[in-house]
Coordinates of C-alpha atoms in Angstrom, one line a residue:
M1 CA 0.0 0.0 0.0
A2 CA 3.0 2.3 0.5
V3 CA 3.7 2.4 -3.2
F4 CA 0.1 3.4 -3.9
K5 CA 0.3 6.3 -1.5
Q6 CA 3.4 7.6 -3.3
M7 CA 1.6 7.4 -6.6
I8 CA -1.5 9.3 -5.3
V9 CA 0.7 12.1 -4.0
K10 CA 2.3 12.3 -7.5
L11 CA -1.1 12.2 -9.2
R12 CA -2.1 15.3 -7.3
Y13 CA 0.7 17.2 -9.0
I14 CA -0.3 15.8 -12.4
L15 CA -3.9 16.8 -11.9
Y16 CA -2.7 20.2 -10.9
F17 CA -0.6 20.5 -14.1
I18 CA -3.5 19.4 -16.3
A19 CA -5.8 22.0 -14.7
V20 CA -3.5 24.8 -15.7
P21 CA -3.7 25.7 -19.4
I22 CA -0.4 26.6 -20.8
A23 CA 0.0 28.6 -24.0
I24 CA 3.2 27.9 -25.9
G25 CA 4.2 30.7 -28.2
T26 CA 7.4 31.7 -29.9
I27 CA 10.5 30.7 -28.0
T28 CA 12.6 33.8 -27.1
T29 CA 15.5 34.4 -24.8
C30 CA 13.3 36.4 -22.4
K31 CA 11.5 34.4 -19.7
T32 CA 8.8 35.7 -17.4
P33 CA 8.2 33.6 -14.3
Y34 CA 4.6 32.4 -14.0
T35 CA 3.0 31.2 -10.8
P36 CA -0.4 29.6 -11.4
A37 CA -3.2 30.2 -9.0
P38 CA -3.7 27.2 -6.6
I39 CA -6.5 24.8 -7.3
T40 CA -9.2 25.3 -4.6
A41 CA -11.8 22.8 -5.8
V42 CA -13.1 20.4 -3.2
N43 CA -11.8 17.1 -4.6
N44 CA -12.7 14.6 -2.0
Y45 CA -12.4 11.4 -4.0
L46 CA -12.2 8.0 -2.4
V47 CA -8.9 6.2 -2.7
V48 CA -8.9 2.4 -2.3
E49 CA -5.6 0.6 -1.9
G50 CA -4.9 -3.1 -1.5
L51 CA -6.1 -6.4 -2.9
I52 CA -8.2 -9.4 -2.0
N53 CA -5.8 -12.0 -0.8
I54 CA -7.3 -15.5 -1.5
T55 CA -5.2 -17.5 0.9
D56 CA -3.9 -15.0 3.4
S57 CA -4.9 -11.9 5.3
T58 CA -6.5 -9.1 3.3
Y59 CA -5.6 -5.4 4.0
I60 CA -7.5 -2.5 2.5
N61 CA -6.6 1.2 3.0
L62 CA -9.2 3.8 2.5
S63 CA -8.5 7.5 2.2
R64 CA -9.6 10.7 0.5
T65 CA -7.8 12.9 -1.9
V66 CA -6.8 16.4 -0.7
N67 CA -6.0 19.6 -2.7
L68 CA -2.4 20.1 -3.8
M69 CA -1.9 23.1 -1.5
S70 CA -3.4 21.4 1.5
A71 CA -1.2 21.1 4.6
S72 CA -2.3 17.5 4.9
T73 CA -1.2 14.8 2.5
V74 CA -3.3 11.9 3.9
K75 CA -6.9 11.9 4.9
P76 CA -8.0 8.5 6.1
E77 CA -11.5 7.3 5.6
L78 CA -12.8 6.2 9.0
K79 CA -15.8 4.2 10.2
A80 CA -16.5 2.5 6.9
T81 CA -18.1 -0.9 6.5
I82 CA -16.2 -3.2 4.1
S83 CA -16.8 -6.8 3.0
I84 CA -15.6 -9.2 0.3
V85 CA -18.5 -10.6 -1.7
S86 CA -18.2 -13.6 -4.0
N87 CA -20.3 -14.2 -7.1
T88 CA -22.0 -17.0 -5.3
G89 CA -23.4 -14.6 -2.7
S90 CA -21.1 -15.3 0.2
S91 CA -19.9 -12.3 2.2
Y92 CA -16.7 -11.9 4.2
P93 CA -16.4 -8.8 6.5
L94 CA -13.3 -6.7 7.2
T95 CA -12.6 -5.0 10.5
E96 CA -11.3 -1.5 11.0
V97 CA -7.9 -1.5 12.6
G98 CA -7.2 2.2 12.6
N99 CA -6.1 5.1 10.5
G100 CA -8.2 4.1 7.5
V101 CA -6.9 0.5 7.4
Y102 CA -9.3 -2.5 7.3
S103 CA -8.3 -6.1 7.6
A104 CA -9.7 -9.6 7.3
P105 CA -8.2 -12.9 8.4
S106 CA -7.4 -15.6 5.9
Y107 CA -10.7 -16.8 4.6
N108 CA -9.2 -19.4 2.2
L109 CA -11.4 -18.2 -0.6
N110 CA -12.3 -20.5 -3.4
P111 CA -10.1 -19.5 -6.4
A112 CA -12.9 -20.8 -8.8
N113 CA -15.1 -17.9 -7.8
Q114 CA -15.0 -14.2 -8.6
Y115 CA -14.9 -11.5 -6.0
S116 CA -15.9 -7.9 -5.4
L117 CA -15.1 -5.4 -2.7
M118 CA -18.1 -3.6 -1.2
I119 CA -17.6 -0.4 0.7
K120 CA -20.2 1.7 2.6
T121 CA -18.7 4.9 4.0
S122 CA -19.8 6.8 7.1
N123 CA -21.7 9.4 5.0
G124 CA -23.9 6.7 3.5
S125 CA -22.2 6.3 0.1
T126 CA -21.9 2.8 -1.3
Y127 CA -19.0 1.7 -3.5
A128 CA -18.3 -1.6 -5.2
S129 CA -15.6 -3.0 -7.4
D130 CA -16.3 -5.1 -10.5
Y131 CA -16.3 -8.8 -9.9
V132 CA -12.8 -10.0 -10.7
P133 CA -11.5 -13.5 -11.4
T134 CA -8.8 -14.8 -9.1
K135 CA -5.2 -15.3 -10.2
I136 CA -2.8 -17.9 -8.8
T137 CA 0.6 -16.3 -8.4
P138 CA 3.6 -18.5 -9.2
P139 CA 6.5 -18.6 -6.7
I140 CA 9.5 -16.4 -7.0
D141 CA 12.3 -18.7 -8.2
S142 CA 15.2 -16.7 -6.8
I143 CA 16.5 -13.3 -5.8
I144 CA 19.6 -12.2 -7.6
T145 CA 22.1 -9.9 -5.9
D146 CA 24.6 -8.3 -8.3
M147 CA 27.2 -6.5 -6.3
E148 CA 28.7 -3.7 -8.3
P149 CA 31.3 -1.2 -7.1
D150 CA 28.5 1.4 -6.5
G151 CA 26.1 -1.0 -4.7
I152 CA 23.8 -4.0 -5.0
H153 CA 21.3 -4.4 -7.8
F154 CA 18.5 -6.7 -6.8
S155 CA 16.5 -8.7 -9.4
I156 CA 14.4 -11.8 -9.5
N157 CA 13.8 -14.9 -11.6
T158 CA 10.3 -16.2 -11.9
H159 CA 8.2 -18.4 -14.3
D160 CA 4.8 -20.0 -14.7
P161 CA 5.0 -23.5 -16.2
Q162 CA 1.3 -23.3 -17.0
N163 CA 1.8 -20.1 -19.1
A164 CA -1.2 -18.7 -17.3
T165 CA 0.1 -15.6 -15.4
R166 CA 1.6 -13.4 -18.2
Y167 CA 1.1 -10.1 -16.2
Y168 CA 3.1 -9.4 -13.1
R169 CA 3.5 -6.8 -10.4
W170 CA 6.0 -6.6 -7.5
D171 CA 6.6 -4.6 -4.4
Y172 CA 9.0 -5.0 -1.5
S173 CA 9.8 -4.1 2.1
E174 CA 13.3 -3.5 3.4
T175 CA 14.6 -3.9 7.0
W176 CA 18.0 -3.2 8.3
Q177 CA 19.9 -3.3 11.5
F178 CA 21.9 -0.3 12.7
T179 CA 23.4 1.2 15.8
S180 CA 23.7 4.6 17.4
Y181 CA 27.2 6.2 17.5
F182 CA 27.6 5.8 21.2
D183 CA 26.4 2.8 23.4
S184 CA 24.7 4.3 26.4
H185 CA 25.0 2.4 29.7
A186 CA 23.5 5.0 31.9
T187 CA 20.2 6.8 32.3
A188 CA 19.0 9.8 34.3
Q189 CA 16.1 9.9 36.6
G190 CA 14.9 12.4 39.2
A191 CA 12.5 15.1 40.3
A192 CA 14.5 17.8 38.5
T193 CA 13.9 16.0 35.2
S194 CA 10.6 16.5 33.3
P195 CA 8.6 13.4 32.5
A196 CA 9.0 14.1 28.8
S197 CA 12.8 13.9 29.1
M198 CA 13.2 11.6 32.0
S199 CA 15.7 9.4 30.3
S200 CA 17.5 12.0 28.3
A201 CA 18.4 14.8 30.7
F202 CA 20.4 15.2 33.9
I203 CA 20.2 18.7 35.4
G204 CA 19.7 20.2 38.7
I205 CA 19.6 18.8 42.3
G206 CA 17.8 15.6 43.3
I207 CA 18.7 13.5 40.2
A208 CA 20.2 10.1 39.9
V209 CA 22.2 8.7 37.0
L210 CA 21.7 4.9 37.1
P211 CA 22.7 1.9 34.9
R212 CA 20.6 1.7 31.8
T213 CA 18.2 -1.2 31.5
N214 CA 16.7 -0.5 28.1
N215 CA 18.4 -0.7 24.7
I216 CA 18.8 2.5 22.7
Y217 CA 22.0 1.4 20.9
N218 CA 20.8 -1.4 18.6
C219 CA 17.8 -0.7 16.3
W220 CA 16.0 -1.7 13.1
G221 CA 15.0 0.6 10.3
G222 CA 12.5 -0.1 7.5
D223 CA 11.3 1.2 4.2
A224 CA 8.9 0.1 1.4
S225 CA 8.9 0.4 -2.4
S226 CA 7.7 3.6 -3.8
T227 CA 7.7 2.9 -7.5
I228 CA 5.4 0.7 -9.7
L229 CA 7.2 -2.6 -10.7
I230 CA 5.4 -4.4 -13.5
N231 CA 6.2 -6.6 -16.5
S232 CA 4.5 -8.8 -18.9
T233 CA 5.4 -12.0 -20.9
A234 CA 2.3 -11.7 -23.1
A235 CA 4.6 -11.3 -26.2
L236 CA 6.8 -14.2 -25.3
S237 CA 6.3 -17.8 -26.1
Q238 CA 7.1 -18.9 -22.5
D239 CA 5.9 -17.3 -19.3
I240 CA 9.5 -16.7 -18.0
L241 CA 11.2 -13.6 -16.6
V242 CA 14.9 -13.6 -15.9
N243 CA 16.8 -10.9 -14.0
Q244 CA 13.7 -8.7 -13.5
P245 CA 15.0 -5.5 -11.9
I246 CA 13.6 -4.8 -8.4
T247 CA 15.7 -2.2 -6.6
F248 CA 19.2 -0.9 -5.9
V249 CA 21.0 -0.2 -2.6
A250 CA 24.1 2.1 -2.7
S251 CA 27.3 0.8 -1.3
S252 CA 27.4 3.7 1.1
S253 CA 23.9 3.1 2.5
E254 CA 23.5 2.6 6.2
K255 CA 21.1 -0.3 5.2
L256 CA 24.2 -2.4 4.6
S257 CA 26.2 -1.4 7.7
I258 CA 25.3 -4.5 9.8
R259 CA 22.6 -6.7 8.4
Y260 CA 20.0 -6.1 5.6
S261 CA 16.9 -7.9 4.5
I262 CA 14.6 -7.5 1.6
N263 CA 11.2 -9.2 1.3
I264 CA 9.9 -9.2 -2.3
R265 CA 6.2 -9.9 -3.0
Q266 CA 4.9 -11.0 -6.4
Y267 CA 1.3 -10.6 -7.7
A268 CA -0.3 -12.1 -10.7
L269 CA -2.5 -9.6 -12.6
T270 CA -5.3 -9.8 -15.0
Q271 CA -4.8 -7.9 -18.3
D272 CA -7.2 -5.1 -17.1
A273 CA -5.2 -4.7 -13.9
Y274 CA -2.0 -4.6 -15.8
T275 CA -3.4 -1.9 -18.0
F276 CA -4.4 0.1 -14.9
W277 CA -0.9 -0.1 -13.3
T278 CA 0.7 0.7 -16.6
L279 CA -1.3 3.9 -17.0
L280 CA -0.6 4.8 -13.3
K281 CA 3.1 4.2 -13.8
T282 CA 3.1 6.4 -17.0
N283 CA 1.2 9.2 -15.2
T284 CA 3.3 9.3 -12.1
E285 CA 6.8 8.2 -13.1
Q286 CA 7.3 9.0 -16.8
L287 CA 6.2 12.6 -17.0
G288 CA 8.7 15.4 -16.8
S289 CA 9.6 16.6 -20.3
I290 CA 7.8 17.6 -23.5
F291 CA 8.9 14.3 -25.0
D292 CA 7.3 12.1 -22.4
A293 CA 3.8 10.7 -22.8
Q294 CA 1.0 13.0 -21.9
P295 CA -1.2 12.4 -18.8
S296 CA -4.2 10.2 -19.4
A297 CA -7.2 9.1 -17.4
T298 CA -6.5 6.2 -15.1
I299 CA -9.8 4.3 -15.0
G300 CA -10.1 1.8 -12.1
N301 CA -12.8 -0.8 -11.5
I302 CA -14.3 0.7 -8.4
H303 CA -17.5 2.7 -8.6
N304 CA -20.0 4.7 -6.6
I305 CA -23.2 2.7 -6.9
N306 CA -25.5 5.7 -6.7
N307 CA -23.2 8.1 -8.6
P308 CA -21.3 6.4 -11.4
N309 CA -19.8 9.7 -12.5
E310 CA -17.9 10.1 -9.3
P311 CA -14.2 9.4 -9.8
V312 CA -12.8 6.6 -7.5
I313 CA -9.1 6.0 -7.4
G314 CA -8.0 2.4 -7.3
F315 CA -8.2 -1.1 -8.9
M316 CA -9.3 -4.2 -7.0
S317 CA -7.6 -7.5 -7.8
A318 CA -8.0 -11.0 -6.3
C319 CA -5.0 -13.3 -6.2
T320 CA -2.6 -15.3 -4.1
V321 CA 0.7 -13.6 -3.1
S322 CA 4.1 -15.1 -3.4
Q323 CA 7.0 -13.7 -1.5
K324 CA 10.7 -14.4 -0.9
R325 CA 13.1 -12.9 1.7
I326 CA 16.9 -12.9 1.8
Y327 CA 19.4 -11.5 4.3
I328 CA 22.8 -9.9 3.6
N329 CA 25.4 -9.4 6.3
Y330 CA 28.1 -6.8 6.1
T331 CA 30.7 -9.6 6.2
D332 CA 29.3 -10.8 2.8
L333 CA 30.0 -7.4 1.2
P334 CA 33.1 -6.1 -0.6
K335 CA 35.5 -4.3 1.7
S336 CA 35.0 -1.1 -0.3
Y337 CA 31.4 -1.0 0.8
V338 CA 32.5 -0.6 4.5
A339 CA 34.7 2.2 3.5
D340 CA 32.0 3.9 1.5
Y341 CA 29.6 3.7 4.5
Q342 CA 32.2 5.1 6.9
N343 CA 32.7 8.1 4.7
T344 CA 29.0 8.8 4.4
T345 CA 27.5 7.6 7.7
P346 CA 24.5 9.6 8.9
Y347 CA 26.4 10.6 12.0
N348 CA 28.8 12.7 10.0
K349 CA 26.2 15.5 10.0
Y350 CA 26.2 15.6 13.8
T351 CA 28.9 16.5 16.3
C352 CA 29.2 13.2 18.0
V353 CA 31.5 13.9 20.9
L354 CA 31.4 12.8 24.5
D355 CA 31.1 15.6 27.1
T356 CA 32.0 15.1 30.7
V357 CA 29.2 16.4 32.9
S358 CA 29.8 17.2 36.5
V359 CA 27.0 18.0 38.9
D360 CA 27.5 20.4 41.8
P361 CA 24.7 19.8 44.3
F362 CA 25.2 23.3 45.8
A363 CA 25.2 25.1 42.5
T364 CA 22.5 27.7 41.9
K365 CA 19.8 26.6 39.6
G366 CA 20.5 28.1 36.2
S367 CA 24.3 28.3 36.7
E368 CA 26.6 27.6 33.8
L369 CA 28.0 24.6 35.6
D370 CA 24.6 23.0 36.1
Y371 CA 23.3 23.5 32.6
F372 CA 25.9 23.9 29.9
I373 CA 29.0 21.8 29.0
N374 CA 30.8 22.6 25.7
G375 CA 27.8 24.7 24.6
Y376 CA 25.2 22.0 24.9
P377 CA 22.4 22.2 27.5
H378 CA 22.4 19.1 29.7
A379 CA 18.7 18.8 28.9
L380 CA 19.6 18.0 25.3
Q381 CA 22.1 15.2 26.3
I382 CA 21.8 11.6 27.2
P383 CA 24.2 10.0 29.7
V384 CA 26.6 7.4 28.2
D385 CA 28.8 6.2 31.0
I386 CA 29.0 6.9 34.7
I387 CA 32.4 8.2 35.8
I388 CA 31.6 9.0 39.5
P389 CA 28.3 7.6 40.7
F390 CA 26.0 10.2 42.2
N391 CA 22.4 10.6 43.3
G392 CA 20.3 12.9 45.5
V393 CA 22.5 15.7 46.8
L394 CA 25.8 14.0 46.1
G395 CA 28.0 15.3 43.4
G396 CA 29.3 13.1 40.6
S397 CA 30.1 13.0 36.9
A398 CA 29.2 11.1 33.7
T399 CA 29.8 11.3 30.0
G400 CA 27.0 12.4 27.7
A401 CA 26.2 13.3 24.1
I402 CA 23.4 14.7 22.1
P403 CA 20.4 12.3 21.5
A404 CA 21.0 11.9 17.8
C405 CA 24.3 10.2 18.6
V406 CA 23.0 8.1 21.4
D407 CA 19.4 7.1 20.9
C408 CA 18.8 4.9 17.9
T409 CA 15.1 4.9 18.5
L410 CA 15.0 8.4 17.1
R411 CA 15.5 6.8 13.6
G412 CA 14.1 3.3 14.1
T413 CA 12.7 0.8 16.6
N414 CA 14.6 -1.2 19.3
V415 CA 12.0 -4.0 19.0
K416 CA 13.4 -6.8 17.1
P417 CA 11.1 -7.8 14.1
A418 CA 9.3 -11.1 14.6
F419 CA 10.7 -12.4 11.3
W420 CA 14.3 -11.4 12.0
Q421 CA 16.8 -14.2 11.8

């Protein structure tokens, strides 16, 4: 669903471009800047993301379009009623899980049937997709990692021995392990510390710097694909794809600094679905010069039952999903990759130095000794190691650094993913 969100944001810019007429006259050397008036029309169109998963959990995301100049980029559609309906009359409900996301457990739907998604929004409008046949997605045969000097090119091999798929789409999710610059073994607590910064400040009298019990050194980051990945074997004699490009990770990326994983998902499409994704890709990724294809209407298969003229953004498919995950350790990489990362580490933009912080229990609140070391307020530092233990009215000292260099949870999560091996 993340890729679809990216496409919708880009579509807003395209619609904005289409709405502004441009007169092209004689080309001269004089240019006058032109700033078009912002579009203020109330375009509150329904956006439907996701697919009907025949053999696993189904997730559908509902949202509304917003104007280009709006401060908000996402407007979730809440309190809707959604169900999967088969052409035999059976109905399978979805449950709202929050922020416009609706889910259903694995219903093990019959692949011989056709399915539609029925939506009733909180304002009483009813939407339905066309009934679509189910597609059985073949497995991904292998993930190829081509390690070039500038990074890793990921591609896949796949095939359908029945020659029945022909139209494919892929997306992926990335997960990587990383650490903070400093490993903190201490934490600050005390009445002088506000609740919001209880673990990241040590100032004033009545505090305690104690051994740390939670991990803020080792974390995991994540990202999802943001481009449309599709291909077809319709013009080939066999339903085989070799070295289908998926993504690229630069040798200097933090993603490769410790351990990296990519999970690639493969979807079998109908020809209509492939046409939809092709148009969406053209409209969002291949526009930018006068030689590119011009924007065209991207017609989905979801409609307002009572108002067929209302645009609805999205295309509903029903299929099984194949996926394959691989892991790459930094020890598997060329040594040049390690050097490239060290030269471009995200911590280069910070001043990651250890300050020695001493607390004088008799200092006047607000004194320089109490609050500032090397130009940094203590309230903006996290203890790293205890030098001289202290608590209450006792003096003491500890090393500390700014949160960006100590707390990895500012850029990721310290909860190990359930799938991580």
